[in-house]
Coordinates of C-alpha atoms and ligand atoms in Angstrom, one line a residue:
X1 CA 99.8 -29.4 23.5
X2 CA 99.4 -27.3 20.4
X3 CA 96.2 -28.9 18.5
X4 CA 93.3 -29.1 20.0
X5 CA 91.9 -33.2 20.5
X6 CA 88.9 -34.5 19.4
X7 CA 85.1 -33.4 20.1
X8 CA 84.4 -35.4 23.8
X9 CA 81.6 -37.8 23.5
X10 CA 79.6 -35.3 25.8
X11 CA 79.4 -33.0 22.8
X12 CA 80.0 -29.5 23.8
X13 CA 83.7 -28.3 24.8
X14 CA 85.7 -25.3 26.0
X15 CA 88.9 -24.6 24.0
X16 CA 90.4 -22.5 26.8
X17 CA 93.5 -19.8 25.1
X18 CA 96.6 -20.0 26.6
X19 CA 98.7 -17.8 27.3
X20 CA 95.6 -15.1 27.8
X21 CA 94.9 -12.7 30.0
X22 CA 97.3 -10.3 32.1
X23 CA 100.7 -9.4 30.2
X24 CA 103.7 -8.2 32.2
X25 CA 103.1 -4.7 31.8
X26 CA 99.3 -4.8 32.9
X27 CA 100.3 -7.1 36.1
X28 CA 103.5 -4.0 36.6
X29 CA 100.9 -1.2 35.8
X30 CA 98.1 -2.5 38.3
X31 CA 100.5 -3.3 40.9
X32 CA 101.9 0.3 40.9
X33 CA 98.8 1.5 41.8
X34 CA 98.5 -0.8 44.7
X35 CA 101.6 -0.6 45.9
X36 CA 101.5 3.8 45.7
X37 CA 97.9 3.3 47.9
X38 CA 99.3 1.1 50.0
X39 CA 103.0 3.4 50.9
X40 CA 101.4 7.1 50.4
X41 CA 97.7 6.2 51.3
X42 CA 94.3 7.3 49.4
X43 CA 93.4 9.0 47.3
X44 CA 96.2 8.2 44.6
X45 CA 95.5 10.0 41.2
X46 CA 95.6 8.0 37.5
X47 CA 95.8 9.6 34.6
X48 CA 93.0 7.4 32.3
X49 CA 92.3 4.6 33.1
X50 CA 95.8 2.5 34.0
X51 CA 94.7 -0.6 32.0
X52 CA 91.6 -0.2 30.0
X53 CA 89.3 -3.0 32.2
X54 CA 86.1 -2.2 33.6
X55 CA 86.9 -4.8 36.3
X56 CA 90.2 -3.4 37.1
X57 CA 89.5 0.0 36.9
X58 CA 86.5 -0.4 39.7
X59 CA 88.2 -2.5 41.8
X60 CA 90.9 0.2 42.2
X61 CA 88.9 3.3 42.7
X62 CA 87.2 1.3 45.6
X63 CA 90.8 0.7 46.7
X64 CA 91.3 4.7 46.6
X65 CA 92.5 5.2 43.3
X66 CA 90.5 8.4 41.5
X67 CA 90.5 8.1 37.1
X68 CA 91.3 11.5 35.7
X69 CA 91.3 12.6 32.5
X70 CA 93.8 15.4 32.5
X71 CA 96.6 16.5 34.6
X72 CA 94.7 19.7 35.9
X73 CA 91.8 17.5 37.5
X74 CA 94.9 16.6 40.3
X75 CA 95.2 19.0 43.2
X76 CA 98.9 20.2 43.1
X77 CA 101.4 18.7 45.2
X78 CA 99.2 15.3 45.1
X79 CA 100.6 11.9 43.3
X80 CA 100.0 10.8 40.1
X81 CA 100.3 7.6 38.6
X82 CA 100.3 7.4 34.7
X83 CA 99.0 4.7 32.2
X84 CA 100.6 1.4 31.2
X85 CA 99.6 3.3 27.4
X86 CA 101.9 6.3 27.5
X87 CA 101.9 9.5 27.8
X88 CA 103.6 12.8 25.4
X89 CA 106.6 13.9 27.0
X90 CA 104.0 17.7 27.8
X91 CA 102.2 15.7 30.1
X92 CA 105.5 15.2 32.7
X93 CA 105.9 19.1 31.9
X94 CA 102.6 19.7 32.8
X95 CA 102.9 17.1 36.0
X96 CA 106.5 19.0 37.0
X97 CA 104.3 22.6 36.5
X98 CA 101.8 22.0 38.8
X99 CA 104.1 19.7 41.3
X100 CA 102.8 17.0 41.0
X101 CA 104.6 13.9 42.3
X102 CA 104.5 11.6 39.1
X103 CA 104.7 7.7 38.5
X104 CA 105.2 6.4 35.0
X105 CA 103.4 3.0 35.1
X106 CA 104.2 3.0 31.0
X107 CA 104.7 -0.4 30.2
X108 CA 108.8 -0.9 29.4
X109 CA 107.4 -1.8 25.7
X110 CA 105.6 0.7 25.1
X111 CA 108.3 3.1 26.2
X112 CA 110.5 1.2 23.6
X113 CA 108.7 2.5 21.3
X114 CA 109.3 5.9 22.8
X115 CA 113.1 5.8 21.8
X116 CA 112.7 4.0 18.9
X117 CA 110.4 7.2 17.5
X118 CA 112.6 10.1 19.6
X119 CA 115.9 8.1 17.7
X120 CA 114.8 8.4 13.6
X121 CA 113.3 11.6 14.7
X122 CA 117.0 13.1 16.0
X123 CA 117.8 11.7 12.7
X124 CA 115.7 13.3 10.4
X125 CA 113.3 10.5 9.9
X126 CA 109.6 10.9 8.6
X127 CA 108.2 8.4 10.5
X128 CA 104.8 6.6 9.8
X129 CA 103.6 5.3 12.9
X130 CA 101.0 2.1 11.9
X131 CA 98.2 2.5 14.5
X132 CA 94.6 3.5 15.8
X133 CA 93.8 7.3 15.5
X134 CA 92.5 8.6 19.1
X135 CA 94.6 5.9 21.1
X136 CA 95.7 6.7 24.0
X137 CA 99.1 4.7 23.5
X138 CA 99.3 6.7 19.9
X139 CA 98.5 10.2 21.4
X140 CA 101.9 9.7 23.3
X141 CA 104.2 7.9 20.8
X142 CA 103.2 10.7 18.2
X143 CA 103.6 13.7 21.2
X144 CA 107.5 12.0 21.4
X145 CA 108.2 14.1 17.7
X146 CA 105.2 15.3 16.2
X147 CA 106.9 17.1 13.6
X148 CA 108.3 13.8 12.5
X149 CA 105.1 11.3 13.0
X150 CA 102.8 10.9 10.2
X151 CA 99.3 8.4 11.8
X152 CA 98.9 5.5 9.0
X153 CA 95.4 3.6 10.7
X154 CA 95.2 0.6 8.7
X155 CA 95.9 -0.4 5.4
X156 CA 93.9 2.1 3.4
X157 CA 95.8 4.7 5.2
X158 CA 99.0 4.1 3.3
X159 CA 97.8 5.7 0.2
X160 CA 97.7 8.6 2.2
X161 CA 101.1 8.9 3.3
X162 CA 103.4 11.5 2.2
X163 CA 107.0 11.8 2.9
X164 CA 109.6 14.5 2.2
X165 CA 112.8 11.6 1.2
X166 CA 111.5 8.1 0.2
X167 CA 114.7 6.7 1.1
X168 CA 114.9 8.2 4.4
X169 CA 111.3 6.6 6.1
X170 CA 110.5 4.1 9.1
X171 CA 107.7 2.8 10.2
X172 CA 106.7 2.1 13.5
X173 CA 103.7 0.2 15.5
X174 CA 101.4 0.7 18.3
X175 CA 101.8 -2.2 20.4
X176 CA 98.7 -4.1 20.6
X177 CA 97.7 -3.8 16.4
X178 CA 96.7 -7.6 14.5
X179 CA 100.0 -9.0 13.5
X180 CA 98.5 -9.7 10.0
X181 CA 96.6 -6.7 9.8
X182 CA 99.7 -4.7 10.1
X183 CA 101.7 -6.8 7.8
X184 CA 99.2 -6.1 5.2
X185 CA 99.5 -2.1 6.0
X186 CA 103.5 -2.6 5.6
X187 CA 102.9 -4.0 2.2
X188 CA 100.8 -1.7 0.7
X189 CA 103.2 1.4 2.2
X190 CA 105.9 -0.6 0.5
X191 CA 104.4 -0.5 -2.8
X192 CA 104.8 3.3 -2.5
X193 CA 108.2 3.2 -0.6
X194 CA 110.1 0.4 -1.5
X195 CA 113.1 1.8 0.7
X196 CA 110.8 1.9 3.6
X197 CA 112.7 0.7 7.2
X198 CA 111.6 -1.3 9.8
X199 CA 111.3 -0.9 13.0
X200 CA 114.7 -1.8 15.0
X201 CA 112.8 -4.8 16.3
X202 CA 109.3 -5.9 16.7
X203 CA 106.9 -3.2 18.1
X204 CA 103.6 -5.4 18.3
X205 CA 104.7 -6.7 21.8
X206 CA 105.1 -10.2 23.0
X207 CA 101.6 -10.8 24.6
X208 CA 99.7 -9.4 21.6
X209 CA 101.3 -11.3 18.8
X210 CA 101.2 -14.9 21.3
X211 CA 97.6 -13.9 22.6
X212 CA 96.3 -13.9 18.4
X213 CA 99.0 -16.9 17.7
X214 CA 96.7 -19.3 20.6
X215 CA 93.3 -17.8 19.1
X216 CA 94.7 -18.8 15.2
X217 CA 94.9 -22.2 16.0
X218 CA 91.6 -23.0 18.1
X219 CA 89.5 -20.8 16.1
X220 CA 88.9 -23.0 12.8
X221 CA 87.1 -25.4 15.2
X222 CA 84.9 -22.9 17.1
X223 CA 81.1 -22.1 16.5
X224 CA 82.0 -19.4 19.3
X225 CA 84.8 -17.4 20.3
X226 CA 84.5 -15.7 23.3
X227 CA 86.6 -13.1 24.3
X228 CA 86.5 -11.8 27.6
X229 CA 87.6 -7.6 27.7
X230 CA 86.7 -4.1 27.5
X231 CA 85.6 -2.8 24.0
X232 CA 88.0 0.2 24.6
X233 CA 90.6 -2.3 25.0
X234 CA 92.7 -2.6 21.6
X235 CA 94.2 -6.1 22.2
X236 CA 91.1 -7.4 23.5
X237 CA 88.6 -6.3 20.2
X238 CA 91.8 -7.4 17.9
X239 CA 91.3 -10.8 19.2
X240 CA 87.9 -11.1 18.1
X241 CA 88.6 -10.2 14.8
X242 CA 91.4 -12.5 14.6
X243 CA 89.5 -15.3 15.6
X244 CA 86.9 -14.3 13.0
X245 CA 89.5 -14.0 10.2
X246 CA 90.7 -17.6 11.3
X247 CA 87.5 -19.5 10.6
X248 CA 85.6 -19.2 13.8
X249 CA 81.6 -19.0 12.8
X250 CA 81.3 -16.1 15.4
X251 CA 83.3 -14.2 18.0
X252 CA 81.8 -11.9 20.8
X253 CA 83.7 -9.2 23.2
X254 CA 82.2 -9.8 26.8
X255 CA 83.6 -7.8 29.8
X256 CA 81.3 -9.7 32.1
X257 CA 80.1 -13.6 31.9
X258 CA 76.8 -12.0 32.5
X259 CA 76.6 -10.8 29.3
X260 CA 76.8 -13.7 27.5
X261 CA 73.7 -13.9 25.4
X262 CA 72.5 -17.7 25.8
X263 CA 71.0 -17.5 21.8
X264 CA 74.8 -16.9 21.3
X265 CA 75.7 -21.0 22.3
X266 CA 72.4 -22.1 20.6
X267 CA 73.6 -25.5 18.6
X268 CA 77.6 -24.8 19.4
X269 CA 79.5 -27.5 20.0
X270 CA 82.3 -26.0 21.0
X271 CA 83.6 -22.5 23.0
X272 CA 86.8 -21.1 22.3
X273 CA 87.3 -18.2 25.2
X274 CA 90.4 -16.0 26.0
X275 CA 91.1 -13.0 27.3
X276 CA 92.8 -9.7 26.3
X277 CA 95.8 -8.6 27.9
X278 CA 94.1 -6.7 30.4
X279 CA 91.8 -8.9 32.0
X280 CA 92.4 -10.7 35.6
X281 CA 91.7 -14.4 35.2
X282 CA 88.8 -14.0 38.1
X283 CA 86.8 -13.0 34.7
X284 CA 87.8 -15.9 32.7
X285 CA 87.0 -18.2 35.8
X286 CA 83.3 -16.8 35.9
X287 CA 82.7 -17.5 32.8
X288 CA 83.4 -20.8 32.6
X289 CA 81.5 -21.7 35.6
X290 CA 78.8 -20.0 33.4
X291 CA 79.6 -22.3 30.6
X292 CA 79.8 -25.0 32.6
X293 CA 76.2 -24.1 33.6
X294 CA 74.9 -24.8 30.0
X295 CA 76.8 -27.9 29.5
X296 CA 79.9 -27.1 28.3
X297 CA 81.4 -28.2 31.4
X298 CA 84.6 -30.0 29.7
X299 CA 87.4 -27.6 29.1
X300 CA 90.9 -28.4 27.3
X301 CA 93.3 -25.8 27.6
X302 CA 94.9 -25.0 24.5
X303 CA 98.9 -23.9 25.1
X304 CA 100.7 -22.4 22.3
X305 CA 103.4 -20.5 24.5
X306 CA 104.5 -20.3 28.1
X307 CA 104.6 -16.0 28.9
X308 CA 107.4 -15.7 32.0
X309 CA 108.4 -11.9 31.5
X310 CA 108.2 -9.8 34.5
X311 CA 108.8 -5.7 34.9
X312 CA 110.0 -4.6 37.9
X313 CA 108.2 -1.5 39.3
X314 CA 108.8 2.0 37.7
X315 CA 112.1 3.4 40.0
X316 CA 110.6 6.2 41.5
X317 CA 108.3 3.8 43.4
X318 CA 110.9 1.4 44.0
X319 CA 112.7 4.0 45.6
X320 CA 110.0 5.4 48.4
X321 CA 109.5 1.7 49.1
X322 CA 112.9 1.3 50.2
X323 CA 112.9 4.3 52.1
X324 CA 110.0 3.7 53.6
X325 CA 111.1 0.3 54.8
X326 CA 114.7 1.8 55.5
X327 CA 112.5 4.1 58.2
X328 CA 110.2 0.7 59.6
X329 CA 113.1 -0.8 60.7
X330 CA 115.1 2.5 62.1
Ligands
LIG1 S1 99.9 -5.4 25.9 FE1 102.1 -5.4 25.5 S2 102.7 -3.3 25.4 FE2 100.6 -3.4 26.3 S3 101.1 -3.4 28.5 FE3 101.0 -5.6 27.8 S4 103.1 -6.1 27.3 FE4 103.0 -3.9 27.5

């Protein structure tokens, strides 16, 4: 269904988000990690955190995974796994200096983005990249052709911008920016450079634009949105401010169902809740029993999209799997 029904005679609801939660590149990102502890053994090494989720990123360092900042905090000769974000083509130099045995658990659309930026830059491109300043995702898109990449954060940015040949500019995304949001920021850049290109195809990826498409359409009925995720998670916050922009009368970031605040519910009638793109549906499932524990015990799922992308695992992993099975069986 795509509209959500009627208020039950019960009163309060739960206008569940669907699709939320996990994207293909999280679920490929996590299970590198797992899949590395389980064939080499602990410790493993990540570079940041490999999704950014409180939830995930404890359950895996109990697993054996250890969260690094930097490259140099990795004994030489151990493995490394890097972030579904990214990383600046100096951080494999820096992994190939101190021999270290690296995994690129960059999501496929993410890397995309990559070419996309390395291809208008080996053409001479000025480049405005539309994204977050600081983001991890954005540190390693810009680090592809710094020379070329000019940061545009948001709408207000665009006055900003200066380019050497108006006719020769393209812009570019971060993955996980509001749809709208970044629509706006192409307008007003567009204002300035009317000759401005567009990206070869769409950089805001799939789970992004269909995780703030589901929130769009329940929000105008909610006296809550919930959204389940980490607040350095940029999908996750995104989706609170979506659901605000849509009409909801108020929108919350939770990592934990135990930090619901109950005056938050005080005279809602109904919920929505979703999830960003980086958050196991364990989390989603907790919450709703907490819900369920204040009365809002019915829940209609709201379905605006059916997500079946998959990622196979990054090669070099692939690879020592096979071998590794190769040897079981010799
Ligand atoms: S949110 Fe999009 S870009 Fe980021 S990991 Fe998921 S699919 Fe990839």
């Amino acid at each position: 269904m795509t509209q959500a029904e009627a208020t039950p005679p019960t009163g309060k609801r739960v206008l569940l988000a669907k699709p939320r939660g996990y994207c293909a590149g999280v679920d490929r990102a996590v299970q590198t990690v797992e899949e590395a502890l389980r064939l080499y053994g602990a410790p493993i090494y990540v570079r940041k955190e490999i999704v950014h989720n409180k939830h995930v990123v404890r359950t895996l360092e109990a697993e054996g995974a250890i969260f690094v900042e930097e490259n140099e905090e990795v004994p030489e000769g151990a493995t490394v796994i890097f972030s579904a974000h990214g990383v600046a083509p100096e951080v494999y130099e820096q992994a190939r200096a101190r021999s270290l045995k690296a995994i690129d658990a960059t999501c496929p659309l993410v890397t995309k983005v990559h070419q996309e930026a390395k291809r208008f830059a080996a053409e001479d491109y000025d480049i405005l990249l539309i994204g977050h300043e600081g983001h991890e995702e954005v540190i390693g898109t810009a680090g592809e052709a710094p020379e070329h990449i000019q940061l545009v954060d948001g709408p207000d940015g665009a006055d900003k911008v200066t380019v050497r040949d108006p006719s020769k500019v393209v812009w570019l995304s971060q993955t996980t920016l509001s749809v709208d949001e970044t629509l706006e920021t192409v307008a007003r850049l567009k204002t300035r450079l009317p000759l401005l290109q567009s990206p070869p195809s769409d950089d805001i990826c799939y789970a992004t634009s269909n995780r703030q498409h589901v929130v769009k359409e329940i929000a105008p009925e909610c006296d809550v949105v919930l959204v389940v995720g980490s607040r350095n998670s940029s999908n996750s916050v995104r989706l609170v401010e979506v659901a605000l922009d849509a009409g909801a009368r108020a929108g919350h970031l939770v990592d934990f169902a135990t930090e619901i605040d109950d005056a938050w519910l005080e005279g809602a009638r109904t919920v929505g809740l979703t999830s960003g793109a980086s958050v196991p549906d364990e989390l989603v499932q907790d919450v709703l029993a907490h819900l369920a524990a204040r009365g809002f015990a019915d829940v209609e799922e709201v379905v605006t999209a059916n997500e079946r992308l998959t990622f196979s695992l990054p090669q070099e992993l692939k690879r020592d799997m096979k071998a590794a099975a190769a040897a079981a069986r010799a």
